[in-house]
Short mmCIF file of C-alpha atoms in Angstrom, two decimals:
data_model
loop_
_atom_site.label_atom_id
_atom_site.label_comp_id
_atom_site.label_asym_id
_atom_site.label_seq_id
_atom_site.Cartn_x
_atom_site.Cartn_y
_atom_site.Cartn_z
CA UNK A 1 0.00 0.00 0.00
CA UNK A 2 2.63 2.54 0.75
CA UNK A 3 4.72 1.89 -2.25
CA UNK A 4 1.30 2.45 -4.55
CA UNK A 5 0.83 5.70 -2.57
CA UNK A 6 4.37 6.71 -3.43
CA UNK A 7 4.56 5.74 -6.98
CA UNK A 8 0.89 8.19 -6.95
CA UNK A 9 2.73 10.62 -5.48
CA UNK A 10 5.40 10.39 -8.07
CA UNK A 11 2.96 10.29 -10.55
CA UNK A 12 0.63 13.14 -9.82
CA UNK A 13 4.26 15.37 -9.75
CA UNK A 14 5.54 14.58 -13.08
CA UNK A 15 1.87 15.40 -14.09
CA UNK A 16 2.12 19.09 -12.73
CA UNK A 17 5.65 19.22 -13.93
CA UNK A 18 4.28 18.62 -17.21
CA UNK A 19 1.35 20.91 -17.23
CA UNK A 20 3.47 23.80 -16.25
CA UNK A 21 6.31 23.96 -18.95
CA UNK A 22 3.53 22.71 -21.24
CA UNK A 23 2.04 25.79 -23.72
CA UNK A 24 -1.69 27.08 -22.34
CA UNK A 25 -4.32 26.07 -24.06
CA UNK A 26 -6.67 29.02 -26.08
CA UNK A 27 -8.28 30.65 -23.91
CA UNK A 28 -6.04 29.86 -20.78
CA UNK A 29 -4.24 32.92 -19.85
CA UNK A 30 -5.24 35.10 -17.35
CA UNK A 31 -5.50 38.76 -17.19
CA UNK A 32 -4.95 39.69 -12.76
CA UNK A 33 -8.16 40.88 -11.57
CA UNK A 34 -10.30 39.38 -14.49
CA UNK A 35 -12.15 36.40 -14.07
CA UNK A 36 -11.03 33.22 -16.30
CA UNK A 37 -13.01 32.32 -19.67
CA UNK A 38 -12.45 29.19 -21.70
CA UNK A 39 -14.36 29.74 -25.04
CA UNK A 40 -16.92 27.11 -26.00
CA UNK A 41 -15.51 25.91 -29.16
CA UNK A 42 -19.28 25.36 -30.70
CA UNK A 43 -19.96 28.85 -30.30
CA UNK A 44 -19.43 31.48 -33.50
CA UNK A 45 -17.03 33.80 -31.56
CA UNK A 46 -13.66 33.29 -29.68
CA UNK A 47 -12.01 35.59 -27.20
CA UNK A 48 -8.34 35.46 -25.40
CA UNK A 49 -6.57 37.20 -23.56
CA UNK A 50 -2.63 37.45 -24.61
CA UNK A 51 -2.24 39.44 -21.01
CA UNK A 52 0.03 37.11 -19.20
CA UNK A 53 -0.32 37.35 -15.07
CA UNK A 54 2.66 39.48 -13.79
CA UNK A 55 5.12 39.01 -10.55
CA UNK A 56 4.54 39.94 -7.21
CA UNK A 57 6.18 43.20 -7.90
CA UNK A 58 3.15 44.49 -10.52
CA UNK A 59 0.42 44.53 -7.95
CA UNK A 60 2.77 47.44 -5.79
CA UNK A 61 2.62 49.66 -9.38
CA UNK A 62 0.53 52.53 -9.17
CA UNK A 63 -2.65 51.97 -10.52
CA UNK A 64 -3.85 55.57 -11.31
CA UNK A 65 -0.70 55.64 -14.08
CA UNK A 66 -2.04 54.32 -17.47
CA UNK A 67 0.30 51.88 -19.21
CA UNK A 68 0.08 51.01 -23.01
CA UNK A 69 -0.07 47.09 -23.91
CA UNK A 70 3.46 47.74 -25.59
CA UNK A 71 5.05 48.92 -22.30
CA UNK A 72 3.33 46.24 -20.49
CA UNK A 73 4.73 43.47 -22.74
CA UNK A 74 8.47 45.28 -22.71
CA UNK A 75 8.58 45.45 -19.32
CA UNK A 76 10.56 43.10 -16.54
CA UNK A 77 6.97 42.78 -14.50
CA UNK A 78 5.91 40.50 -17.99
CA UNK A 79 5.84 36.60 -17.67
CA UNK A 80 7.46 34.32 -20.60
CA UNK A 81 7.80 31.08 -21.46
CA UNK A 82 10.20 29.13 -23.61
CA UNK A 83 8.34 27.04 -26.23
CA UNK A 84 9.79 23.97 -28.33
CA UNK A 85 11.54 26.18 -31.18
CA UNK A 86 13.42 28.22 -28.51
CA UNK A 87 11.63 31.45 -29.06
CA UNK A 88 10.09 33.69 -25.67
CA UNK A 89 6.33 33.83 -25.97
CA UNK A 90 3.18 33.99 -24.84
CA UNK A 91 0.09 31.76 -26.49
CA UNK A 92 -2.79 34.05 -27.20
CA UNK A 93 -4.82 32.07 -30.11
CA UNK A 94 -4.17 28.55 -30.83
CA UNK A 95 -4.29 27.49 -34.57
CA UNK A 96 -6.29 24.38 -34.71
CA UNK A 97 -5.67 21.69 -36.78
CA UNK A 98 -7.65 21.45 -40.50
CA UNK A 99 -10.40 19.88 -40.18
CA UNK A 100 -11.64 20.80 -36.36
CA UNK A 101 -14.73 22.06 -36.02
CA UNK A 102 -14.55 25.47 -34.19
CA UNK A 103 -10.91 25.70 -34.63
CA UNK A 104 -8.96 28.94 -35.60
CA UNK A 105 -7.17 29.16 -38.76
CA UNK A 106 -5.22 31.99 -37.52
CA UNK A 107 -2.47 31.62 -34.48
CA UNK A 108 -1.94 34.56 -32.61
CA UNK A 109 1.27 35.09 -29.96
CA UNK A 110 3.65 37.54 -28.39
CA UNK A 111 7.29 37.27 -28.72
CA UNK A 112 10.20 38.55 -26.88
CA UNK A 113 12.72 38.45 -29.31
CA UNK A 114 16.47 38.84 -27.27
CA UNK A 115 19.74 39.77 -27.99
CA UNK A 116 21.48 36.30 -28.52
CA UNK A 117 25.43 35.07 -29.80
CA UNK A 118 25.86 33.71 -33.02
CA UNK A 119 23.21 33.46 -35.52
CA UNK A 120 19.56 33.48 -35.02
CA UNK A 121 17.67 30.44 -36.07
CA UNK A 122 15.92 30.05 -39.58
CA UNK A 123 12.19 30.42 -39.75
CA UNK A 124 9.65 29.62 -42.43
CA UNK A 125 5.89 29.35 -42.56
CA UNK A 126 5.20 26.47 -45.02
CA UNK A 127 1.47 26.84 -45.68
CA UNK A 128 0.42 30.72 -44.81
CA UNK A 129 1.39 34.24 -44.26
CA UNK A 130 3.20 35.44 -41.15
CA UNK A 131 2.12 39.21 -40.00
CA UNK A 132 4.81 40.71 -37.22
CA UNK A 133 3.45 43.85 -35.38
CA UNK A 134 6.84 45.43 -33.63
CA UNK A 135 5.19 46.71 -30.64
CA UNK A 136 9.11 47.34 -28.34
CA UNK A 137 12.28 47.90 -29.26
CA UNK A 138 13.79 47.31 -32.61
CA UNK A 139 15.99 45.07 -34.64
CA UNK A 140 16.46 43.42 -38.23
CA UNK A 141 14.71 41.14 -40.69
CA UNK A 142 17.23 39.14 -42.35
CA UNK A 143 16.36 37.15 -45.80
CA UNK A 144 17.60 33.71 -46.00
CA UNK A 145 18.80 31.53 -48.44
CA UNK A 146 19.04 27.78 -47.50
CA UNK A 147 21.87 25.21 -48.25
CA UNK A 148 23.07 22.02 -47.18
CA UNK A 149 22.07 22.03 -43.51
CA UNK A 150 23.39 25.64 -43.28
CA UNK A 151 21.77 29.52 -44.14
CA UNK A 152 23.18 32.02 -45.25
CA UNK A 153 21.49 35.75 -45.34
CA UNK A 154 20.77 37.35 -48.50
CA UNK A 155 19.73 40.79 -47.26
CA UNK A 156 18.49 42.50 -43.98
CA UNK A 157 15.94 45.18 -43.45
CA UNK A 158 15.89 47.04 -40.00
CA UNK A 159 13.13 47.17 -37.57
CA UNK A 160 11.93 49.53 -35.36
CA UNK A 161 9.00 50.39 -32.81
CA UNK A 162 5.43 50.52 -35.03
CA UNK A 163 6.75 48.71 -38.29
CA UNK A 164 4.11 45.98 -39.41
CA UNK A 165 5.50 43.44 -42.06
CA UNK A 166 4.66 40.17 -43.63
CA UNK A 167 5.98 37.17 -45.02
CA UNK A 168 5.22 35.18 -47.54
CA UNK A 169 4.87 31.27 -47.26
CA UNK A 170 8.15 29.25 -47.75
CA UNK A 171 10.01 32.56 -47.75
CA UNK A 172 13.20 31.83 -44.89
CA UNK A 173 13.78 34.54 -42.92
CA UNK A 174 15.09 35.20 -39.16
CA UNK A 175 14.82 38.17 -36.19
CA UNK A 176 17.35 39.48 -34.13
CA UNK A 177 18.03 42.15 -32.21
CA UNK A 178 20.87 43.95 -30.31
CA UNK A 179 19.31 46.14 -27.97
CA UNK A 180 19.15 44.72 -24.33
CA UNK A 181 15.81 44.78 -23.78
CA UNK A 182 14.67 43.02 -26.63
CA UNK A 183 12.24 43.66 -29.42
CA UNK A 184 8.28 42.84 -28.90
CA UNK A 185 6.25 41.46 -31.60
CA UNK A 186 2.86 40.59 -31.84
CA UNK A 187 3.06 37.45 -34.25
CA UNK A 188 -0.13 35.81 -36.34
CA UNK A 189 -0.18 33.47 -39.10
CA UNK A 190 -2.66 33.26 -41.59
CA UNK A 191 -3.58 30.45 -43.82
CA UNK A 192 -3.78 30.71 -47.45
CA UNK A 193 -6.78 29.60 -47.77
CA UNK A 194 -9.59 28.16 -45.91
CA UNK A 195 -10.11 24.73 -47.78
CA UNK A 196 -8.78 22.87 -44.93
CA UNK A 197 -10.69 24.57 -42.54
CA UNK A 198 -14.20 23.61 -44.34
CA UNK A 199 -14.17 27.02 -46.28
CA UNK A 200 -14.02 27.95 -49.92
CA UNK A 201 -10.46 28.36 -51.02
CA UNK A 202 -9.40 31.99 -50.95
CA UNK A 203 -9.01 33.42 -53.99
CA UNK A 204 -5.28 34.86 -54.26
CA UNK A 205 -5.49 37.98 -56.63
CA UNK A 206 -2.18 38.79 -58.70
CA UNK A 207 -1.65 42.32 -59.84
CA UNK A 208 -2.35 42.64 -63.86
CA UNK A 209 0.25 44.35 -65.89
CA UNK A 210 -2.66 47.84 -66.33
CA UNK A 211 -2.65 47.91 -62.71
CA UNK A 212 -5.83 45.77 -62.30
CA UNK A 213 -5.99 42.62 -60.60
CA UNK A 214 -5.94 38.66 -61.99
CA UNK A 215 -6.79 35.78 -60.37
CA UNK A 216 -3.19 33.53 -59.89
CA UNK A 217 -2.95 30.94 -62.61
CA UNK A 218 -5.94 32.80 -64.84
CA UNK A 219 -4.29 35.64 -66.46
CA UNK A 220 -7.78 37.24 -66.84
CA UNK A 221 -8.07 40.19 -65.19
CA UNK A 222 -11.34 40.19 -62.73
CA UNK A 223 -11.15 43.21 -60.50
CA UNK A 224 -9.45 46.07 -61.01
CA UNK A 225 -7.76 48.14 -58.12
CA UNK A 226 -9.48 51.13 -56.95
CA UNK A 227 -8.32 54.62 -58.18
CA UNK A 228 -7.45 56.15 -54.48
CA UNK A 229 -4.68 53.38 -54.59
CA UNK A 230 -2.62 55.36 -57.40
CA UNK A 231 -4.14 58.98 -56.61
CA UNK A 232 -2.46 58.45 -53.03
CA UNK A 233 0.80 57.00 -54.46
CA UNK A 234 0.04 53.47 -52.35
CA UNK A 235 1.35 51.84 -56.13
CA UNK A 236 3.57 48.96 -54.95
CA UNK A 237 5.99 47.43 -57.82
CA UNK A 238 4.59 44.16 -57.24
CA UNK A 239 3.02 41.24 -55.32
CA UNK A 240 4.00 40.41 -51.77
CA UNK A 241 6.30 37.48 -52.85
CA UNK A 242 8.98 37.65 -49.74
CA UNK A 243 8.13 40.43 -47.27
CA UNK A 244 6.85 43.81 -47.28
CA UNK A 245 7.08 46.66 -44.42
CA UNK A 246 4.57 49.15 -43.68
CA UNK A 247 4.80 51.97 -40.78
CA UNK A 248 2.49 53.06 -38.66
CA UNK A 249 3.07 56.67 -39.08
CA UNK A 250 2.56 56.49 -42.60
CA UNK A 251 -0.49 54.24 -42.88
CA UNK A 252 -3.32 56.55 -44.57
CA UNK A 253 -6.93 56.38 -43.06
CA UNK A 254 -10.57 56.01 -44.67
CA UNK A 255 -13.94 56.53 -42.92
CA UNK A 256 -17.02 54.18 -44.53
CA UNK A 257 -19.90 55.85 -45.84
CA UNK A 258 -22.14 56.75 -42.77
CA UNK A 259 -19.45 56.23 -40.61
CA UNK A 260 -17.28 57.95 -37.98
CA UNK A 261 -14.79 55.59 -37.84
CA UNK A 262 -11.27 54.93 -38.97
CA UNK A 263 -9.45 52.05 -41.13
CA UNK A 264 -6.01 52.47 -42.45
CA UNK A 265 -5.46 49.46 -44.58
CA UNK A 266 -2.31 47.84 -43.94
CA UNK A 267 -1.81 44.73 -46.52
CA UNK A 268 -4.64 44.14 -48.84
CA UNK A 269 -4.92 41.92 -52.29
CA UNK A 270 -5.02 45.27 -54.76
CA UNK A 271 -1.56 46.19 -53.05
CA UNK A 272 -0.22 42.88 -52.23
CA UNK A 273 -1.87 40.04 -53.62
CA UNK A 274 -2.46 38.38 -50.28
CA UNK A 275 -6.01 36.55 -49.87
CA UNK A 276 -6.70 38.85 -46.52
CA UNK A 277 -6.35 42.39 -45.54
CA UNK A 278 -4.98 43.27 -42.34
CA UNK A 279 -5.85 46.87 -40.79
CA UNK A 280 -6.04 48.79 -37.99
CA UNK A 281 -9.37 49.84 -37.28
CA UNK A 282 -9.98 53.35 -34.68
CA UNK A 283 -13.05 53.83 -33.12
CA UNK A 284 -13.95 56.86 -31.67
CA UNK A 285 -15.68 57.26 -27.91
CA UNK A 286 -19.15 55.84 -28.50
CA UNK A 287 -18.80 55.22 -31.69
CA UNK A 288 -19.58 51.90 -33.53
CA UNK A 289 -18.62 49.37 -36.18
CA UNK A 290 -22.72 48.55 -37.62
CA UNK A 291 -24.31 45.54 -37.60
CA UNK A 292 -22.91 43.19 -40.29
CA UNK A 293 -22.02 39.60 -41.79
CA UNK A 294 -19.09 38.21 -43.78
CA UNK A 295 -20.50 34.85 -45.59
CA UNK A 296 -17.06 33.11 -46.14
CA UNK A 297 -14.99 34.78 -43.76
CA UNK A 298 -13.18 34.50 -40.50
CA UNK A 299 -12.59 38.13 -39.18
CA UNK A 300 -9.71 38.34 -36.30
CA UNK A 301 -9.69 41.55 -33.64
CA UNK A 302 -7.21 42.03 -31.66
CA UNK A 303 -7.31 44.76 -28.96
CA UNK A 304 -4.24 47.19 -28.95
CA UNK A 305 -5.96 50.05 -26.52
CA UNK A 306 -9.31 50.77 -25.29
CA UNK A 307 -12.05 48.06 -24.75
CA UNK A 308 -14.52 46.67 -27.11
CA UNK A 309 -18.10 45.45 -26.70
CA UNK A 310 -18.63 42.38 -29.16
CA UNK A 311 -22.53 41.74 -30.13
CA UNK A 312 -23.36 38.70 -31.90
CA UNK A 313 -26.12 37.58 -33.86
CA UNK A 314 -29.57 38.72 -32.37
CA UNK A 315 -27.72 38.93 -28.54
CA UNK A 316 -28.54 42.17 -26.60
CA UNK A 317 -25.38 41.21 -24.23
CA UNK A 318 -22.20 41.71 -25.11
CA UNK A 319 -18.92 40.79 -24.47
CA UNK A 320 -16.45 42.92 -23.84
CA UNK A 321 -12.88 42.98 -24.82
CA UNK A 322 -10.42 44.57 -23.33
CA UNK A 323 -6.76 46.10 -24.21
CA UNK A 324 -4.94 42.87 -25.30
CA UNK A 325 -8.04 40.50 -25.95
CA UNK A 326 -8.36 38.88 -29.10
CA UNK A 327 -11.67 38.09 -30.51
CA UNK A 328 -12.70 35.82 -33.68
CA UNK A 329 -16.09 35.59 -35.58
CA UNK A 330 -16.74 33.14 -37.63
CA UNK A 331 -18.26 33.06 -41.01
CA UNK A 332 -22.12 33.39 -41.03
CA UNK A 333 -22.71 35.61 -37.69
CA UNK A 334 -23.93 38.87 -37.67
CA UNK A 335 -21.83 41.16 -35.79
CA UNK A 336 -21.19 44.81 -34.44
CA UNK A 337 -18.64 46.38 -32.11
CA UNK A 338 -19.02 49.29 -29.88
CA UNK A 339 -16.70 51.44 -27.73
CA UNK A 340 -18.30 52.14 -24.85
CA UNK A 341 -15.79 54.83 -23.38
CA UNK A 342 -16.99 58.56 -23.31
CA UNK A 343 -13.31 59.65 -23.32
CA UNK A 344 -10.60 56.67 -25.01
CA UNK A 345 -10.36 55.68 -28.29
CA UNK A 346 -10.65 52.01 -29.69
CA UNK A 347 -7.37 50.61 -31.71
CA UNK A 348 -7.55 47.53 -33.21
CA UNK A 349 -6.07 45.21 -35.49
CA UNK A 350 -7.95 43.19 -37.53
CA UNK A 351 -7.45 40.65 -39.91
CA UNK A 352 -10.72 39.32 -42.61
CA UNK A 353 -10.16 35.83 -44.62
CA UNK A 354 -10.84 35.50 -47.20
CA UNK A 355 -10.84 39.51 -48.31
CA UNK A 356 -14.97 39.85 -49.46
CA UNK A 357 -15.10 43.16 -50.78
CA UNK A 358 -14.14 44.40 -47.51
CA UNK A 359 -10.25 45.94 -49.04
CA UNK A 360 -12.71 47.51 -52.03
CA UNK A 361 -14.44 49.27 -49.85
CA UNK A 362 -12.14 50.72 -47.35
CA UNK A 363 -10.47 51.98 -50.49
CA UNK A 364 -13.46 53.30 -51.59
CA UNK A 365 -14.15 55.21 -48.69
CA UNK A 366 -13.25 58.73 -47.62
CA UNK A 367 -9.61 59.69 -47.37
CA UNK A 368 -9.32 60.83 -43.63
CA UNK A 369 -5.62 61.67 -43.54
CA UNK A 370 -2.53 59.85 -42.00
CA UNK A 371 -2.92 58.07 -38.62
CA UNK A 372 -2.41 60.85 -36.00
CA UNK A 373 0.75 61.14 -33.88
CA UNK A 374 -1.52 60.87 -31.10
CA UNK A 375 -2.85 57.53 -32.25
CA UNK A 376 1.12 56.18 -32.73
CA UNK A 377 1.86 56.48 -28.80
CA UNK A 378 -1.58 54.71 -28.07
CA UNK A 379 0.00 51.55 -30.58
CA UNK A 380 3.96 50.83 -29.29
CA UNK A 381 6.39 51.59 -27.04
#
């Protein structure tokens, strides 16, 4: 009897060990003070939290000072963990497997990238797109080209606080930094398509030679880009093929018709051929993103500052969001978001696959200037 009580014993602590260095599930982490919420997977929406629970020393900070999510993240009080491929993060958004019902086709983390000897090591998404949102500190992008069992870089790009950039699928590429606090990313990758996921296939546009656009492998043109693209000299030389950078302080904003609030588009098939378009989407106090529905497409939000009041379907109740939730609707559910603050703006970054029309009309809408310097310092660090 005692030695089956030990070997229990035994047991029960390898299970704990386990659970601990083991990465949280969607839904998991916890933001101090909030109560926990693990989303019901047959439900049409899915919120996290990417707020991981700070040290003993965060609860003696002042709460009357306001702290950006950026500055939060960057900070010493900030918990990490060390997943399989060696890289600091924290899991906000699990990407399911194809096939799941309920899953998410996008994966959404933060990642401390630090200062490290020797090379960094090689990454590569295989089968989607790979958005990086520097929210701290700065660093490079280096291009790789892979050998036998070796890489060597073919070109670098620097990074710095606010640049958003993607990659392209099978494209190599690493991140490093030198500074000693590290560089903060907010990290999601996007499928190419939604076949596996029980959607239609998203249908990649490639820019045609008159500056329309033509579906990849048709050579017909089918939609061509909108005018404001050109008339506000967003022309781009070509299709996102490796990576492209884009900086806050220069992304131009568009109000909807009948609409107070902001988008600045950020990557978007007329630019960059991508099947999705990712923007950042400002809502002023009170106002509201109307009632709507995407047929075909997953839409991701992720909170950057403020809070947001989700309301699905024919739901009086919300569900509210706040700075550093992520939410996802799923194809089929009417939706609308409000900001409930009297005072604060809402900033978020949102992601729709497959694109709709939704790029065409943001486009389409009416030019509203660059993003503010006042809306910068509400984004990064």
């Amino acid at each position: 009897g005692r030695k089956r009580k030990r070997e229990k014993r035994r047991a029960r602590r390898r299970m704990l060990a386990t659970r601990r260095g083991a990465p949280p599930r969607a839904g998991s982490c916890r933001v101090p003070g909030r109560r926990r919420h693990m989303p019901d997977r047959s439900r049409p929406w899915r919120t996290t939290s990417f707020r991981r629970r700070a040290s003993s020393a965060s609860s003696s900070a002042s709460s009357s000072s306001r702290e950006t999510f950026a500055s939060v993240l960057s900070s010493e009080r900030h918990l990490w963990r060390e997943d399989g491929r060696g890289r600091m993060v924290g899991t906000v958004l699990e990407r399911g497997r194809a096939g799941d019902h309920g899953a998410s086709p996008f994966g959404v983390e933060v990642e401390l990238v630090q200062p490290r000897l020797g090379r960094p090591r090689p990454r590569m998404e295989h089968d989607g797109y790979h958005v990086y949102y520097v929210l701290a500190g700065g660093g490079r992008l280096a291009h790789l080209v892979l050998g036998d069992g070796s890489a060597r870089e073919a070109d670098a790009t620097s990074l710095r606080s606010g640049d958003i950039f993607a990659v392209a699928p099978r494209t190599p590429h690493a991140l490093e930094t030198s500074e000693a606090g590290g560089m903060v990313l907010l990290s999601i990758s996007v499928p190419v398509d939604l076949g596996r996921w029980g959607g239609r296939g998203a249908n990649r546009l490639v820019r045609g030679a008159a500056g329309g656009s033509m579906a990849a492998g048709g050579g017909e043109e089918v939609d061509p880009a909108p005018e404001q693209i050109t008339l506000k000299g967003q022309d781009t030389p070509g299709c996102l093929l490796s990576s492209r950078l884009r900086r806050t302080a220069e992304l131009l904003t568009f109000r909807l018709p009948n609409n107070d609030n902001r988008i600045a588009p950020i990557f978007d098939p007329f630019r960059d051929c991508t099947p999705f378009t990712c923007s950042i989407e400002i809502l002023e106090p009170l106002g509201r993103i109307p009632k709507h529905v995407h047929d075909e497409s997953y839409e991701l939000f992720v909170v950057l500052s403020g809070s947001a009041d989700l309301f699905l379907n024919d739901s009086g109740d919300p569900t509210t969001a706040a700075e550093g939730d992520t939410m996802l609707v799923r194809p089929g559910n009417f939706h609308s978001i409000a900001n409930s603050s009297r005072s604060e703006r809402l900033f978020m970054l949102s992601i729709i696959l497959p694109n709709e029309q939704f790029a065409r009309q943001v486009w389409e809408g009416t030019y509203s200037g660059k993003l503010e310097e006042t809306d910068v310092s509400h984004l990064v660090e």
